[in-house]
Tab-separated table of C-alpha atoms in Angstrom:
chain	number	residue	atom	x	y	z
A	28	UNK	CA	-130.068	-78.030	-245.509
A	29	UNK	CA	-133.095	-78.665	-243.256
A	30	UNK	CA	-130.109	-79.531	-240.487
A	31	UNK	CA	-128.563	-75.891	-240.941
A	32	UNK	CA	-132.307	-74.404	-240.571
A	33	UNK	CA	-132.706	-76.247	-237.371
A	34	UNK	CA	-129.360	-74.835	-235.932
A	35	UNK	CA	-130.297	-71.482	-237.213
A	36	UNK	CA	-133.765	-72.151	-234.646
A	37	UNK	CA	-131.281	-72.567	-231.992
A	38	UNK	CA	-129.318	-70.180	-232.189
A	39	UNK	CA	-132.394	-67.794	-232.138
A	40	UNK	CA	-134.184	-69.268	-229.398
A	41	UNK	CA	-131.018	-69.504	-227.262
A	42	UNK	CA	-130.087	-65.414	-227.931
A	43	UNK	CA	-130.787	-63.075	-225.656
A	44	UNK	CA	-130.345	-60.196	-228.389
A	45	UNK	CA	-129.693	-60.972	-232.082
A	46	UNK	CA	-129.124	-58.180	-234.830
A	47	UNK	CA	-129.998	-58.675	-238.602
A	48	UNK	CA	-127.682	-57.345	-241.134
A	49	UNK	CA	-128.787	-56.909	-244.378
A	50	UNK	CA	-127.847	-55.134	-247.785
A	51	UNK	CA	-129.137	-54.443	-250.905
A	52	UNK	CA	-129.453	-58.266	-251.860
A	53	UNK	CA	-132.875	-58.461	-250.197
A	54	UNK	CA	-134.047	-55.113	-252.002
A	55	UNK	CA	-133.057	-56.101	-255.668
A	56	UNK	CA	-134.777	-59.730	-255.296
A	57	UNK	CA	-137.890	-58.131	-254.793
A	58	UNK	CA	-138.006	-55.402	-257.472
A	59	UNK	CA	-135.185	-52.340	-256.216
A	60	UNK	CA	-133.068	-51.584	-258.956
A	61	UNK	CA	-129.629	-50.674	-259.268
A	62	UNK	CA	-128.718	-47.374	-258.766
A	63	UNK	CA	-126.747	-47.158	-262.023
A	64	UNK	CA	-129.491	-48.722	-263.873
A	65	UNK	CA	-131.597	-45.399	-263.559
A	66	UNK	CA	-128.690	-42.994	-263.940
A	67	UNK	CA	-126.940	-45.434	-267.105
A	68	UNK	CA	-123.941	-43.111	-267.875
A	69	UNK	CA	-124.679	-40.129	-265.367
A	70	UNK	CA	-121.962	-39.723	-262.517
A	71	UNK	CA	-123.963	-40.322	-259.298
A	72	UNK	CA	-122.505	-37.535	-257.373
A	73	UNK	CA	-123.447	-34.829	-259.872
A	74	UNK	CA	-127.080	-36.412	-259.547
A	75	UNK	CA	-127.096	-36.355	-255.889
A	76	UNK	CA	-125.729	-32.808	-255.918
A	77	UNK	CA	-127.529	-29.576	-254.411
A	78	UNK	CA	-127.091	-27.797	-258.063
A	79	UNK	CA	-128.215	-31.050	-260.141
A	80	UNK	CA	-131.528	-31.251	-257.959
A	81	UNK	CA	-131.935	-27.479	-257.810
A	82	UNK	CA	-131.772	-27.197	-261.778
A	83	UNK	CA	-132.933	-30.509	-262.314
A	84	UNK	CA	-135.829	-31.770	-259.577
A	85	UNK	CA	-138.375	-33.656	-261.382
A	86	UNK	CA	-135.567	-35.315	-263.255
A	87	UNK	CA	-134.097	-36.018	-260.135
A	88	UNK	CA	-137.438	-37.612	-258.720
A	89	UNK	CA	-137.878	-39.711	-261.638
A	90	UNK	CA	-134.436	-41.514	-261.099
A	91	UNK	CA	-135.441	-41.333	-257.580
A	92	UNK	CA	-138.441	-43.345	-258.841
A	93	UNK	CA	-136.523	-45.841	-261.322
A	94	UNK	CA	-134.238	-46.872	-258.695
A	95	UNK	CA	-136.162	-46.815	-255.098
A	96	UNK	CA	-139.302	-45.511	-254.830
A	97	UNK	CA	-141.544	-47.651	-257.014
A	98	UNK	CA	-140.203	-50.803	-255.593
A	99	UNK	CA	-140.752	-49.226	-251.943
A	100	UNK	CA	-144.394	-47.913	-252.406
A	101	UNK	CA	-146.127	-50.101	-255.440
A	102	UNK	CA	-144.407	-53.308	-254.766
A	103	UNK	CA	-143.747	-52.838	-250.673
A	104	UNK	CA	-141.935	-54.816	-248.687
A	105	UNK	CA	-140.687	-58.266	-249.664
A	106	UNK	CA	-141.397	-61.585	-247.231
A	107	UNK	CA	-138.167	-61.238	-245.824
A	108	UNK	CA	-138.418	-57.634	-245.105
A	109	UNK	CA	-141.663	-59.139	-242.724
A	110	UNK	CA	-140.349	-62.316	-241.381
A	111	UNK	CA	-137.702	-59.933	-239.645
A	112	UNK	CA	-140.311	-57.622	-238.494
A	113	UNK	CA	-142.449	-60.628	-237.401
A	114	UNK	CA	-139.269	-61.901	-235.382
A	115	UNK	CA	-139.007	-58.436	-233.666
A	116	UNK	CA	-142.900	-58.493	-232.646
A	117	UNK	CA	-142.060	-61.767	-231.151
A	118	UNK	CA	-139.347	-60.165	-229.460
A	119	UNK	CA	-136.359	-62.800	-230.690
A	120	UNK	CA	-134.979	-60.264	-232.646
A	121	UNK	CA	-132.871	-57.072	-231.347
A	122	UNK	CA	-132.807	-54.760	-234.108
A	123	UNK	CA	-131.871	-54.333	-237.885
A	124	UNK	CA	-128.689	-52.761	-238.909
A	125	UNK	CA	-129.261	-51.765	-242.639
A	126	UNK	CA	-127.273	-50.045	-245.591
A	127	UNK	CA	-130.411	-49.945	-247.530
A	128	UNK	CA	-132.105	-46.106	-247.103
A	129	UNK	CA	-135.763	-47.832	-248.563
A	130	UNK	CA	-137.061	-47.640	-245.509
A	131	UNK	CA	-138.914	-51.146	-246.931
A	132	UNK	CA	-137.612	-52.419	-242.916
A	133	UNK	CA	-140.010	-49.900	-241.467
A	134	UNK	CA	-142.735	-50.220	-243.913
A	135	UNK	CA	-143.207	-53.733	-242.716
A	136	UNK	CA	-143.120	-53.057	-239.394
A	137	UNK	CA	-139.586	-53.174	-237.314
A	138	UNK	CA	-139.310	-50.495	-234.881
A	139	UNK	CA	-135.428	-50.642	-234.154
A	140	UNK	CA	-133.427	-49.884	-237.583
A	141	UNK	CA	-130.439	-48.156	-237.826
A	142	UNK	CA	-129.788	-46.881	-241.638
A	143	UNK	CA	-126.461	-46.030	-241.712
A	144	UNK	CA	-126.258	-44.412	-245.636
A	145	UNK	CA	-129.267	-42.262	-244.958
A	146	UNK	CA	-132.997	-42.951	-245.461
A	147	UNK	CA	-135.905	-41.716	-247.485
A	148	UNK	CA	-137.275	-40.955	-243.870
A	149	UNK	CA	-134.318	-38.588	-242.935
A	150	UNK	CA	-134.936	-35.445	-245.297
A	151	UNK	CA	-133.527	-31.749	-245.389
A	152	UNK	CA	-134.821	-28.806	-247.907
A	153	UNK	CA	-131.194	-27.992	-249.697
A	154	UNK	CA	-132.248	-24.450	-249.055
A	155	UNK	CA	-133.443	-23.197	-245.809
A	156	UNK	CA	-132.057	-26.910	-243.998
A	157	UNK	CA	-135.785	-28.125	-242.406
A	158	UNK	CA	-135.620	-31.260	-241.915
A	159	UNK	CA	-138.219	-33.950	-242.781
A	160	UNK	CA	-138.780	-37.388	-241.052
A	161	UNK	CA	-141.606	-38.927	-243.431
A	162	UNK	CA	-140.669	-41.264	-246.090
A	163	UNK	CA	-144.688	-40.469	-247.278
A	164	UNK	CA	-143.680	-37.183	-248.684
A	165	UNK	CA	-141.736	-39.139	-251.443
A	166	UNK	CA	-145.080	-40.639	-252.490
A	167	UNK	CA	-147.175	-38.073	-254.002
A	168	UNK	CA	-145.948	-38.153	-257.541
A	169	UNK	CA	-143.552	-35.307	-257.686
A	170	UNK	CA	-140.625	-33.935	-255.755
A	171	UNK	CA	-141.069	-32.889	-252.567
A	172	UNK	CA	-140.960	-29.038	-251.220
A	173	UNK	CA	-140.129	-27.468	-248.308
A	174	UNK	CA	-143.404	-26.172	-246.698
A	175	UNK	CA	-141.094	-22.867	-245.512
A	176	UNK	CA	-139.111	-21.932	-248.521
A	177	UNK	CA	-140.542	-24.239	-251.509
A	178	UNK	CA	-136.977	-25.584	-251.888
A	179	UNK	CA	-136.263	-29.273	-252.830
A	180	UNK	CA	-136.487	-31.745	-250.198
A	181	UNK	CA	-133.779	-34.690	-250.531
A	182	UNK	CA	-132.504	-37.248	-248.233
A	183	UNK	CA	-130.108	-35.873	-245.935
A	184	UNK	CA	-127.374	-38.084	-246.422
A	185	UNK	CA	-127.634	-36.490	-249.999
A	186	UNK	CA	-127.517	-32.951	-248.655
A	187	UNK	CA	-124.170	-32.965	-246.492
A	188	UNK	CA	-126.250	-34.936	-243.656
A	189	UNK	CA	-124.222	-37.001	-241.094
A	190	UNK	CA	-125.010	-39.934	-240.656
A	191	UNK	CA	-122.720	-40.939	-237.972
A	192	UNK	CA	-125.195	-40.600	-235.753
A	193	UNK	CA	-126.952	-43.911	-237.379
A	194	UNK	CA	-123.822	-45.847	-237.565
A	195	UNK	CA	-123.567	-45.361	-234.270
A	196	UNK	CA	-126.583	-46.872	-233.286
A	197	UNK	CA	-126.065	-49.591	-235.864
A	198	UNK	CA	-122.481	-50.039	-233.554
A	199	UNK	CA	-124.066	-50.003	-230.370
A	200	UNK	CA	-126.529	-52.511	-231.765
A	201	UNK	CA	-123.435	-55.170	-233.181
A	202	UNK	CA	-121.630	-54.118	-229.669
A	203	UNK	CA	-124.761	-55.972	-227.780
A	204	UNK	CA	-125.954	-58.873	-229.825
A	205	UNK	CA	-124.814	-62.135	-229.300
A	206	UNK	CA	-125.934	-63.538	-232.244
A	207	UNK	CA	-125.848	-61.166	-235.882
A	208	UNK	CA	-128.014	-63.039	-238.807
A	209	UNK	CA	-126.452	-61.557	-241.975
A	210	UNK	CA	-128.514	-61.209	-244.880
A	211	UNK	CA	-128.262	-59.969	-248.820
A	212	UNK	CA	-124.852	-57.919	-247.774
A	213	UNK	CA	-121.744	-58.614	-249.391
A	214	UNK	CA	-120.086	-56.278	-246.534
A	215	UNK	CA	-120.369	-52.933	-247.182
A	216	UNK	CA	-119.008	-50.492	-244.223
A	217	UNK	CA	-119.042	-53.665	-242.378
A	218	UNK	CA	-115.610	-53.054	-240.789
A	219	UNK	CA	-117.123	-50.114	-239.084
A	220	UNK	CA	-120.284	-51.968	-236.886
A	221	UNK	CA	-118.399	-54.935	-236.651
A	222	UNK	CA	-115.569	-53.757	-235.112
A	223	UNK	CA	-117.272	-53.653	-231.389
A	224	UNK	CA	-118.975	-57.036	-231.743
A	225	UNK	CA	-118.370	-59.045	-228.392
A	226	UNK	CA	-115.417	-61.988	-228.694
A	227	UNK	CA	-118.167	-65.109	-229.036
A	228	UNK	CA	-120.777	-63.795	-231.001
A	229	UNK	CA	-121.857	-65.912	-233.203
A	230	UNK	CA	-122.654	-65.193	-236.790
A	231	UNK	CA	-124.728	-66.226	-239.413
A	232	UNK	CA	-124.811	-65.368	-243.371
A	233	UNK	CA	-127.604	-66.267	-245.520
A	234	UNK	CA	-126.142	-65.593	-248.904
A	235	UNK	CA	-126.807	-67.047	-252.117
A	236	UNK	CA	-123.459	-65.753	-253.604
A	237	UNK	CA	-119.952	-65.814	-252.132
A	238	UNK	CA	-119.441	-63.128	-249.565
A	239	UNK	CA	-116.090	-61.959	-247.476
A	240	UNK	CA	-118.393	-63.201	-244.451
A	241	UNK	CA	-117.901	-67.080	-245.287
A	242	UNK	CA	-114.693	-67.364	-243.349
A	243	UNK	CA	-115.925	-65.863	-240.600
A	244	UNK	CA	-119.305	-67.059	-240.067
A	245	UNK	CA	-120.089	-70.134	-237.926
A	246	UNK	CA	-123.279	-71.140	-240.074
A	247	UNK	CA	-123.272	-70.254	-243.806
A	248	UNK	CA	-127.134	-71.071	-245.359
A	249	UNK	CA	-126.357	-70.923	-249.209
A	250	UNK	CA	-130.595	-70.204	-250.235
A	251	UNK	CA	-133.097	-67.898	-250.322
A	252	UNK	CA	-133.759	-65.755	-246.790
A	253	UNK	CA	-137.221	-66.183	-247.506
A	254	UNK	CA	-137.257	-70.160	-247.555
A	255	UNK	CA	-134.815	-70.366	-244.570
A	256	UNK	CA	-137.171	-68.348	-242.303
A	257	UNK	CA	-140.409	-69.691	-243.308
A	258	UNK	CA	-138.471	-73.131	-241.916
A	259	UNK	CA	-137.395	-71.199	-239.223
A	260	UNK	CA	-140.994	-70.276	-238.125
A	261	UNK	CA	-142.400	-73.596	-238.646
A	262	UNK	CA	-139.255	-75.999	-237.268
């Protein structure tokens, strides 16, 4: 193991632009729960709905609660979430390209994420449209309003939001590493940002479980992210 850690080292020191993948796996260690956890038998798109939030908002920002926001502002950031934002300060690592919208990347610190399902920092008020960019405004204990109309304020990606606009920077981002670090993701959209990656990029998966990535990664690191980069840091 300690001989895949020091290859790992290499391959970072010898990038000139490496991208981090990761997925809900690094979220869920550290205290995120699953989605259907909080909504048990409820379909998820009637929840997410414009009608369901208008009727329904403090309901809504409860589940919103159970399933995100308590592990994002009590608990914070896990160690992984700041090794990666460490590696970014030290400038040997690119960017993030995330399908978690927890914004736990930015709370630690990274500067370049792109959040390709939406973020709790991407908001618009499902009445008059005003959008928000502040994650804070999910922290005060009830749902948020529009400041204009008093409407709800949800994530946009909730509200009819594109987000192709984010999955494009998370494609420009896989189009110009030369090394991607995957982490926590079992693959999720992953057809879409890898599609561009440059022919000899290397990749690496750091994956407890068994993901589609172990075929096509050329260092798999079956432990915990958190172990692997503290080795990383002090190889």
């Amino acid at each position: 193991m300690k001989n895949e850690y020091k290859l790992l080292k290499e391959y970072i020191d010898g990038s000139n632009k490496t991208v981090a993948v990761t997925g809900a796996g690094i979220s869920y260690l550290y205290g995120m729960r699953r989605l259907k956890q909080s909504v048990g038998m409820m379909n998820a798109r009637r929840v997410f709905s414009a009608d369901y939030v208008n009727k329904n908002p403090e309901k809504f920002y409860g589940i919103m609660r159970d399933a995100f926001l308590d592990a994002t502002f009590i608990k914070g950031p896990s160690k992984v979430h700041r090794q990666l934002a460490e590696l970014e300060r030290q400038g040997k690592l690119y960017g993030i390209v995330t399908q978690n919208m927890d914004c736990l990347h930015t709370i630690a610190g990274s500067k370049n994420v792109a959040e390709f399902q939406g973020s709790f920092g991407d908001n618009m008020c499902i009445g008059c449209k005003t959008r928000y960019y502040d994650y804070n405004i999910w922290n005060k204990g009830h749902m948020p309003r529009c400041e204009k109309c008093g409407s709800p304020v949800i994530p946009s990606s909730f509200a009819g939001g594109n987000t192709g606009e984010a999955m494009a920077r998370a494609i420009d981002m896989i189009a110009e590493a030369d090394l991607v670090i995957i982490i926590g993701t079992t693959g999720f959209r992953s057809e879409e940002y890898l599609s561009k990656m440059k022919k000899g990029t290397k990749i690496v998966q750091i994956n407890l479980g068994t993901t589609q990535f172990d075929t096509i990664a050329d260092l798999n690191i079956k432990a915990d992210a958190a172990e692997v980069f503290d080795a990383v840091f002090n190889c």
